[in-house]
Amino acid sequence: MPSPDKPLIVITGAGSGIGAATARAFAGLGHPLLLLARRVDRLEALGLPSALARAVDVTDAKALAAAVEEAEAIFGPADAIVNNAGVMLLGEVAEQPAEEWDRMLDVNVRGLLNGVRTVLPGMIGRGRGTIVNVGSVAGRKGYPNHTVYVGTKFAVHAMSENLRAEVAGHGVRVTTIAPGVVETELLSHTTDEAIKADYQAYKESTDALTPEDVAAAIQYAYEAPQRVCIREIVLAATAQDS
Ligand code: NDP
């Protein structure tokens, strides 16, 4: 049940996969939640207590800010945001439609920045807060057919490193979570069927992480004392060899 002394946590991309597991984890700790994704029915289907669900595309900074303002009016200031919304459209640069590059850059990079800026001034004002950015092992090294996706995730890692230094003096923590392969809907949006089939076969061979494995890492980082910043957690299935 929600606890009156637990602060608001904002989660983007909370309708499935890692975001949904993270929402369940923090609801279990008694936090009120603002859950964001484009498909509000998926957010509502989680059935979590003290959770405001809003259909927000993270590329729409105004809609994101309005939803956070609405949630803060009900539950008080956001103590953390989990910038998790993301898309992975695998492809070769010579073949892939440029619209797919744009979508990954817009959601994974600009959308994440929108999430950061929506909560950051308030956190700086209060002298505390936690920003969790979901990167990837693909934010640390390259993989076949991942060129643009890797670019977006390297950007997440690089910006998080720099932001951490920028806000350290204000008591705000920045954590990067870098999972390997996780069993979610992420791959389903790739349009190249051959690449999708190859990746699916690889996923099955690795005994992929579950969304709950990643949610547990996010929870661990958030629950550390405020003076401790878990800067980065890289986690992958033991069987993942890349
Ligand atoms: P899912 O596809 O299951 O979840 C992605 C979530 O993001 C959905 O809730 C989706 O909801 C939401 N989303 C997508 N686009 C937007 C948008 N424009 N605005 C708001 N929400 C959006 O995948 P995962 O759980 O795997 O992905 C979560 C994060 O984890 C991503 O950043 C991904 O890059 C990262 N990651 C995943 C790995 C994996 O192997 N699965 C490995 C490493 C990192 P809706 O469509 O309703 O908007």
Tab-separated table of C-alpha atoms and ligand atoms in Angstrom:
chain	number	residue	atom	x	y	z
A	1	MET	CA	0.000	0.000	0.000
A	2	PRO	CA	1.183	3.586	-0.618
A	3	SER	CA	2.875	5.136	2.347
A	4	PRO	CA	2.377	8.855	3.137
A	5	ASP	CA	6.108	9.345	3.746
A	6	LYS	CA	7.223	7.908	0.387
A	7	PRO	CA	7.822	10.457	-2.370
A	8	LEU	CA	6.642	10.494	-5.968
A	9	ILE	CA	8.587	8.589	-8.618
A	10	VAL	CA	8.100	9.281	-12.328
A	11	ILE	CA	8.624	6.373	-14.764
A	12	THR	CA	8.604	6.804	-18.529
A	13	GLY	CA	7.809	3.865	-20.767
A	14	ALA	CA	6.016	2.195	-17.848
A	15	GLY	CA	3.534	0.212	-19.931
A	16	SER	CA	5.689	-2.832	-20.602
A	17	GLY	CA	9.043	-4.497	-20.017
A	18	ILE	CA	11.521	-2.817	-17.701
A	19	GLY	CA	9.310	0.206	-17.035
A	20	ALA	CA	6.334	-1.905	-15.946
A	21	ALA	CA	8.539	-4.065	-13.685
A	22	THR	CA	10.051	-0.923	-12.161
A	23	ALA	CA	6.579	0.496	-11.552
A	24	ARG	CA	5.562	-2.696	-9.758
A	25	ALA	CA	8.748	-2.650	-7.678
A	26	PHE	CA	8.310	0.931	-6.479
A	27	ALA	CA	4.577	0.452	-5.907
A	28	GLY	CA	5.542	-2.481	-3.694
A	29	LEU	CA	7.695	-0.114	-1.628
A	30	GLY	CA	4.733	2.227	-1.185
A	31	HIS	CA	5.719	5.019	-3.579
A	32	PRO	CA	3.126	7.060	-5.425
A	33	LEU	CA	3.878	6.944	-9.130
A	34	LEU	CA	3.458	8.910	-12.310
A	35	LEU	CA	3.392	6.364	-15.137
A	36	LEU	CA	3.944	7.606	-18.678
A	37	ALA	CA	3.772	5.992	-22.122
A	38	ARG	CA	1.754	6.560	-25.268
A	39	ARG	CA	-0.625	3.633	-24.607
A	40	VAL	CA	-2.439	4.660	-21.434
A	41	ASP	CA	-4.464	1.418	-21.388
A	42	ARG	CA	-1.228	-0.497	-20.769
A	43	LEU	CA	-0.420	1.781	-17.816
A	44	GLU	CA	-3.887	1.441	-16.336
A	45	ALA	CA	-3.821	-2.342	-16.775
A	46	LEU	CA	-0.992	-2.515	-14.222
A	47	GLY	CA	-3.632	-1.676	-11.599
A	48	LEU	CA	-1.140	-0.100	-9.198
A	49	PRO	CA	-2.246	1.903	-6.159
A	50	SER	CA	-1.570	5.683	-6.034
A	51	ALA	CA	-0.459	5.662	-9.641
A	52	LEU	CA	-1.408	8.432	-12.034
A	53	ALA	CA	-1.303	7.120	-15.606
A	54	ARG	CA	-1.010	9.600	-18.452
A	55	ALA	CA	-0.657	9.089	-22.204
A	56	VAL	CA	2.462	11.123	-22.904
A	57	ASP	CA	4.937	10.867	-25.742
A	58	VAL	CA	8.291	11.760	-24.186
A	59	THR	CA	9.221	13.746	-27.281
A	60	ASP	CA	6.448	16.192	-26.334
A	61	ALA	CA	8.153	18.261	-23.627
A	62	LYS	CA	5.034	20.290	-22.837
A	63	ALA	CA	2.834	17.221	-22.303
A	64	LEU	CA	5.533	15.666	-20.132
A	65	ALA	CA	5.824	18.804	-17.995
A	66	ALA	CA	2.037	19.056	-17.647
A	67	ALA	CA	1.773	15.453	-16.441
A	68	VAL	CA	4.555	15.972	-13.881
A	69	GLU	CA	2.904	19.175	-12.660
A	70	GLU	CA	-0.404	17.320	-12.265
A	71	ALA	CA	1.211	14.440	-10.349
A	72	GLU	CA	3.217	16.774	-8.086
A	73	ALA	CA	0.023	18.671	-7.202
A	74	ILE	CA	-1.450	15.382	-5.959
A	75	PHE	CA	1.546	13.535	-4.498
A	76	GLY	CA	4.181	16.225	-3.805
A	77	PRO	CA	7.527	16.746	-5.521
A	78	ALA	CA	9.103	14.069	-7.681
A	79	ASP	CA	12.067	12.539	-5.841
A	80	ALA	CA	13.139	10.419	-8.820
A	81	ILE	CA	12.574	9.950	-12.492
A	82	VAL	CA	13.358	6.733	-14.332
A	83	ASN	CA	13.974	7.764	-17.945
A	84	ASN	CA	13.259	4.372	-19.414
A	85	ALA	CA	11.150	4.983	-22.562
A	86	GLY	CA	13.097	3.858	-25.590
A	87	VAL	CA	12.943	2.223	-28.994
A	88	MET	CA	15.371	-0.096	-30.738
A	89	LEU	CA	14.991	-0.328	-34.512
A	90	LEU	CA	17.836	-2.492	-35.706
A	91	GLY	CA	19.149	-2.064	-39.224
A	92	GLU	CA	22.116	-1.414	-41.453
A	93	VAL	CA	22.787	2.234	-42.107
A	94	ALA	CA	22.872	1.749	-45.884
A	95	GLU	CA	19.413	0.182	-45.836
A	96	GLN	CA	17.504	1.585	-42.906
A	97	PRO	CA	14.873	4.285	-43.521
A	98	ALA	CA	16.043	7.611	-42.077
A	99	GLU	CA	12.708	7.896	-40.262
A	100	GLU	CA	13.845	5.013	-38.041
A	101	TRP	CA	17.038	6.890	-37.137
A	102	ASP	CA	14.957	9.952	-36.320
A	103	ARG	CA	12.597	7.987	-34.110
A	104	MET	CA	15.433	6.473	-32.061
A	105	LEU	CA	17.223	9.798	-31.740
A	106	ASP	CA	14.004	11.591	-30.808
A	107	VAL	CA	12.789	9.116	-28.188
A	108	ASN	CA	16.030	7.762	-26.734
A	109	VAL	CA	17.951	11.043	-26.653
A	110	ARG	CA	15.630	14.042	-26.862
A	111	GLY	CA	12.841	12.295	-24.951
A	112	LEU	CA	15.254	11.384	-22.170
A	113	LEU	CA	16.509	14.972	-22.018
A	114	ASN	CA	12.909	16.171	-21.770
A	115	GLY	CA	12.431	13.896	-18.782
A	116	VAL	CA	15.570	15.227	-17.127
A	117	ARG	CA	14.681	18.860	-17.597
A	118	THR	CA	11.106	18.443	-16.393
A	119	VAL	CA	12.214	17.433	-12.899
A	120	LEU	CA	15.722	18.848	-12.559
A	121	PRO	CA	15.035	22.482	-11.573
A	122	GLY	CA	12.759	21.295	-8.733
A	123	MET	CA	15.366	18.781	-7.547
A	124	ILE	CA	18.091	21.414	-7.589
A	125	GLY	CA	15.812	23.753	-5.620
A	126	ARG	CA	15.172	21.059	-2.996
A	127	GLY	CA	18.801	19.938	-2.885
A	128	ARG	CA	17.939	16.288	-3.524
A	129	GLY	CA	16.666	13.924	-6.175
A	130	THR	CA	17.605	10.961	-8.330
A	131	ILE	CA	17.710	10.717	-12.088
A	132	VAL	CA	17.931	7.169	-13.432
A	133	ASN	CA	18.724	6.968	-17.124
A	134	VAL	CA	18.294	3.604	-18.815
A	135	GLY	CA	21.248	3.118	-21.156
A	136	SER	CA	22.446	-0.267	-22.369
A	137	VAL	CA	25.494	-2.413	-22.857
A	138	ALA	CA	25.016	-0.919	-26.336
A	139	GLY	CA	25.921	2.387	-24.678
A	140	ARG	CA	29.412	1.016	-23.993
A	141	LYS	CA	30.256	-1.029	-27.094
A	142	GLY	CA	28.975	-1.705	-30.588
A	143	TYR	CA	26.908	-4.605	-31.944
A	144	PRO	CA	25.994	-5.655	-35.525
A	145	ASN	CA	22.966	-3.793	-36.961
A	146	HIS	CA	22.903	-1.480	-33.940
A	147	THR	CA	24.704	1.593	-35.327
A	148	VAL	CA	22.078	4.260	-34.683
A	149	TYR	CA	20.724	2.599	-31.551
A	150	VAL	CA	24.279	2.414	-30.199
A	151	GLY	CA	24.647	6.105	-31.018
A	152	THR	CA	21.595	6.943	-28.939
A	153	LYS	CA	22.716	4.819	-26.003
A	154	PHE	CA	26.289	6.155	-26.063
A	155	ALA	CA	24.644	9.572	-25.932
A	156	VAL	CA	22.657	8.521	-22.855
A	157	HIS	CA	25.820	7.331	-21.118
A	158	ALA	CA	27.858	10.389	-22.110
A	159	MET	CA	25.199	12.897	-21.129
A	160	SER	CA	24.587	11.127	-17.843
A	161	GLU	CA	28.305	11.276	-16.968
A	162	ASN	CA	28.424	14.984	-17.677
A	163	LEU	CA	25.134	15.742	-15.977
A	164	ARG	CA	26.280	13.914	-12.857
A	165	ALA	CA	29.143	16.362	-12.440
A	166	GLU	CA	26.877	19.300	-13.263
A	167	VAL	CA	24.400	18.530	-10.468
A	168	ALA	CA	26.654	16.861	-7.872
A	169	GLY	CA	26.926	20.080	-5.890
A	170	HIS	CA	23.135	20.331	-5.718
A	171	GLY	CA	22.611	16.958	-4.029
A	172	VAL	CA	21.108	15.378	-7.144
A	173	ARG	CA	22.238	11.864	-8.143
A	174	VAL	CA	22.489	10.576	-11.691
A	175	THR	CA	22.543	6.811	-12.246
A	176	THR	CA	22.956	4.974	-15.537
A	177	ILE	CA	21.503	1.481	-15.798
A	178	ALA	CA	23.068	-0.552	-18.613
A	179	PRO	CA	21.340	-3.878	-19.208
A	180	GLY	CA	22.307	-6.565	-21.661
A	181	VAL	CA	19.572	-8.511	-23.407
A	182	VAL	CA	16.240	-8.409	-21.548
A	183	GLU	CA	13.091	-10.327	-22.506
A	184	THR	CA	10.671	-7.487	-23.417
A	185	GLU	CA	8.750	-6.075	-26.392
A	186	LEU	CA	11.749	-3.978	-27.477
A	187	LEU	CA	12.792	-6.112	-30.458
A	188	SER	CA	9.253	-6.358	-31.836
A	189	HIS	CA	9.410	-2.877	-33.414
A	190	THR	CA	12.400	-3.688	-35.651
A	191	THR	CA	11.111	-3.789	-39.226
A	192	ASP	CA	13.873	-5.878	-40.858
A	193	GLU	CA	12.517	-9.418	-40.414
A	194	ALA	CA	15.848	-11.197	-41.005
A	195	ILE	CA	17.649	-9.085	-38.405
A	196	LYS	CA	14.763	-9.576	-36.019
A	197	ALA	CA	14.887	-13.374	-36.433
A	198	ASP	CA	18.670	-13.439	-35.854
A	199	TYR	CA	18.405	-11.337	-32.726
A	200	GLN	CA	15.493	-13.432	-31.436
A	201	ALA	CA	17.600	-16.570	-31.818
A	202	TYR	CA	20.480	-14.879	-29.970
A	203	LYS	CA	18.121	-13.726	-27.244
A	204	GLU	CA	16.897	-17.277	-26.721
A	205	SER	CA	20.476	-18.563	-26.542
A	206	THR	CA	21.458	-16.135	-23.766
A	207	ASP	CA	18.778	-16.931	-21.186
A	208	ALA	CA	18.013	-13.196	-21.226
A	209	LEU	CA	17.491	-11.076	-18.137
A	210	THR	CA	13.935	-10.535	-16.980
A	211	PRO	CA	12.511	-7.023	-16.592
A	212	GLU	CA	12.373	-7.732	-12.854
A	213	ASP	CA	16.166	-8.287	-12.796
A	214	VAL	CA	16.641	-4.761	-14.127
A	215	ALA	CA	13.962	-3.263	-11.882
A	216	ALA	CA	15.808	-4.717	-8.871
A	217	ALA	CA	18.985	-2.900	-9.962
A	218	ILE	CA	17.100	0.380	-10.320
A	219	GLN	CA	15.544	-0.106	-6.900
A	220	TYR	CA	18.957	-0.836	-5.386
A	221	ALA	CA	20.411	2.371	-6.813
A	222	TYR	CA	17.482	4.467	-5.611
A	223	GLU	CA	17.429	2.984	-2.132
A	224	ALA	CA	21.101	3.744	-1.411
A	225	PRO	CA	21.444	6.630	1.049
A	226	GLN	CA	21.096	9.999	-0.704
A	227	ARG	CA	24.798	10.756	-0.100
A	228	VAL	CA	25.711	7.636	-2.101
A	229	CYS	CA	25.416	7.816	-5.873
A	230	ILE	CA	25.478	4.452	-7.632
A	231	ARG	CA	26.890	5.886	-10.837
A	232	GLU	CA	26.376	2.971	-13.161
A	233	ILE	CA	25.102	-0.573	-13.048
A	234	VAL	CA	25.949	-2.861	-15.964
A	235	LEU	CA	24.089	-6.172	-15.827
A	236	ALA	CA	23.569	-8.952	-18.314
A	237	ALA	CA	22.645	-12.608	-18.351
A	238	THR	CA	25.559	-14.772	-17.257
A	239	ALA	CA	25.209	-16.606	-20.567
A	240	GLN	CA	25.459	-13.400	-22.632
A	241	ASP	CA	28.900	-13.513	-24.262
A	242	SER	CA	28.961	-10.051	-25.869
B	1	NDP	P1	9.566	-2.258	-24.209
B	1	NDP	O1	9.355	-2.066	-25.672
B	1	NDP	O2	8.877	-3.378	-23.531
B	1	NDP	O3	9.188	-0.903	-23.424
B	1	NDP	C1	9.389	0.374	-23.958
B	1	NDP	C2	8.419	1.337	-23.306
B	1	NDP	O4	8.681	2.645	-23.820
B	1	NDP	C3	6.960	1.029	-23.586
B	1	NDP	O5	6.228	1.235	-22.391
B	1	NDP	C4	6.558	2.060	-24.624
B	1	NDP	O6	5.167	2.340	-24.486
B	1	NDP	C5	7.449	3.237	-24.217
B	1	NDP	N1	7.686	4.194	-25.277
B	1	NDP	C6	8.189	3.982	-26.507
B	1	NDP	N2	8.222	5.121	-27.207
B	1	NDP	C7	7.733	6.082	-26.383
B	1	NDP	C8	7.506	7.481	-26.518
B	1	NDP	N3	7.775	8.119	-27.666
B	1	NDP	N4	6.997	8.155	-25.470
B	1	NDP	C9	6.696	7.511	-24.323
B	1	NDP	N5	6.904	6.214	-24.116
B	1	NDP	C10	7.397	5.511	-25.151
B	1	NDP	O7	11.139	-2.361	-24.042
B	1	NDP	P2	12.152	-2.423	-22.784
B	1	NDP	O8	11.437	-2.522	-21.515
B	1	NDP	O9	13.155	-3.420	-23.135
B	1	NDP	O10	12.851	-0.994	-22.938
B	1	NDP	C11	13.009	-0.073	-21.880
B	1	NDP	C12	14.363	0.585	-21.998
B	1	NDP	O11	15.381	-0.370	-21.771
B	1	NDP	C13	14.659	1.215	-23.358
B	1	NDP	O12	15.269	2.472	-23.171
B	1	NDP	C14	15.637	0.243	-23.972
B	1	NDP	O13	16.478	0.861	-24.916
B	1	NDP	C15	16.379	-0.219	-22.742
B	1	NDP	N6	17.113	-1.483	-22.874
B	1	NDP	C16	16.447	-2.634	-23.200
B	1	NDP	C17	17.149	-3.810	-23.375
B	1	NDP	C18	16.499	-5.071	-23.805
B	1	NDP	O14	17.205	-6.019	-24.195
B	1	NDP	N7	15.181	-5.184	-23.768
B	1	NDP	C19	18.608	-3.857	-23.167
B	1	NDP	C20	19.193	-2.604	-22.786
B	1	NDP	C21	18.467	-1.472	-22.652
B	1	NDP	P3	4.252	2.984	-25.643
B	1	NDP	O15	4.566	2.226	-26.899
B	1	NDP	O16	2.862	2.775	-25.142
B	1	NDP	O17	4.618	4.439	-25.710
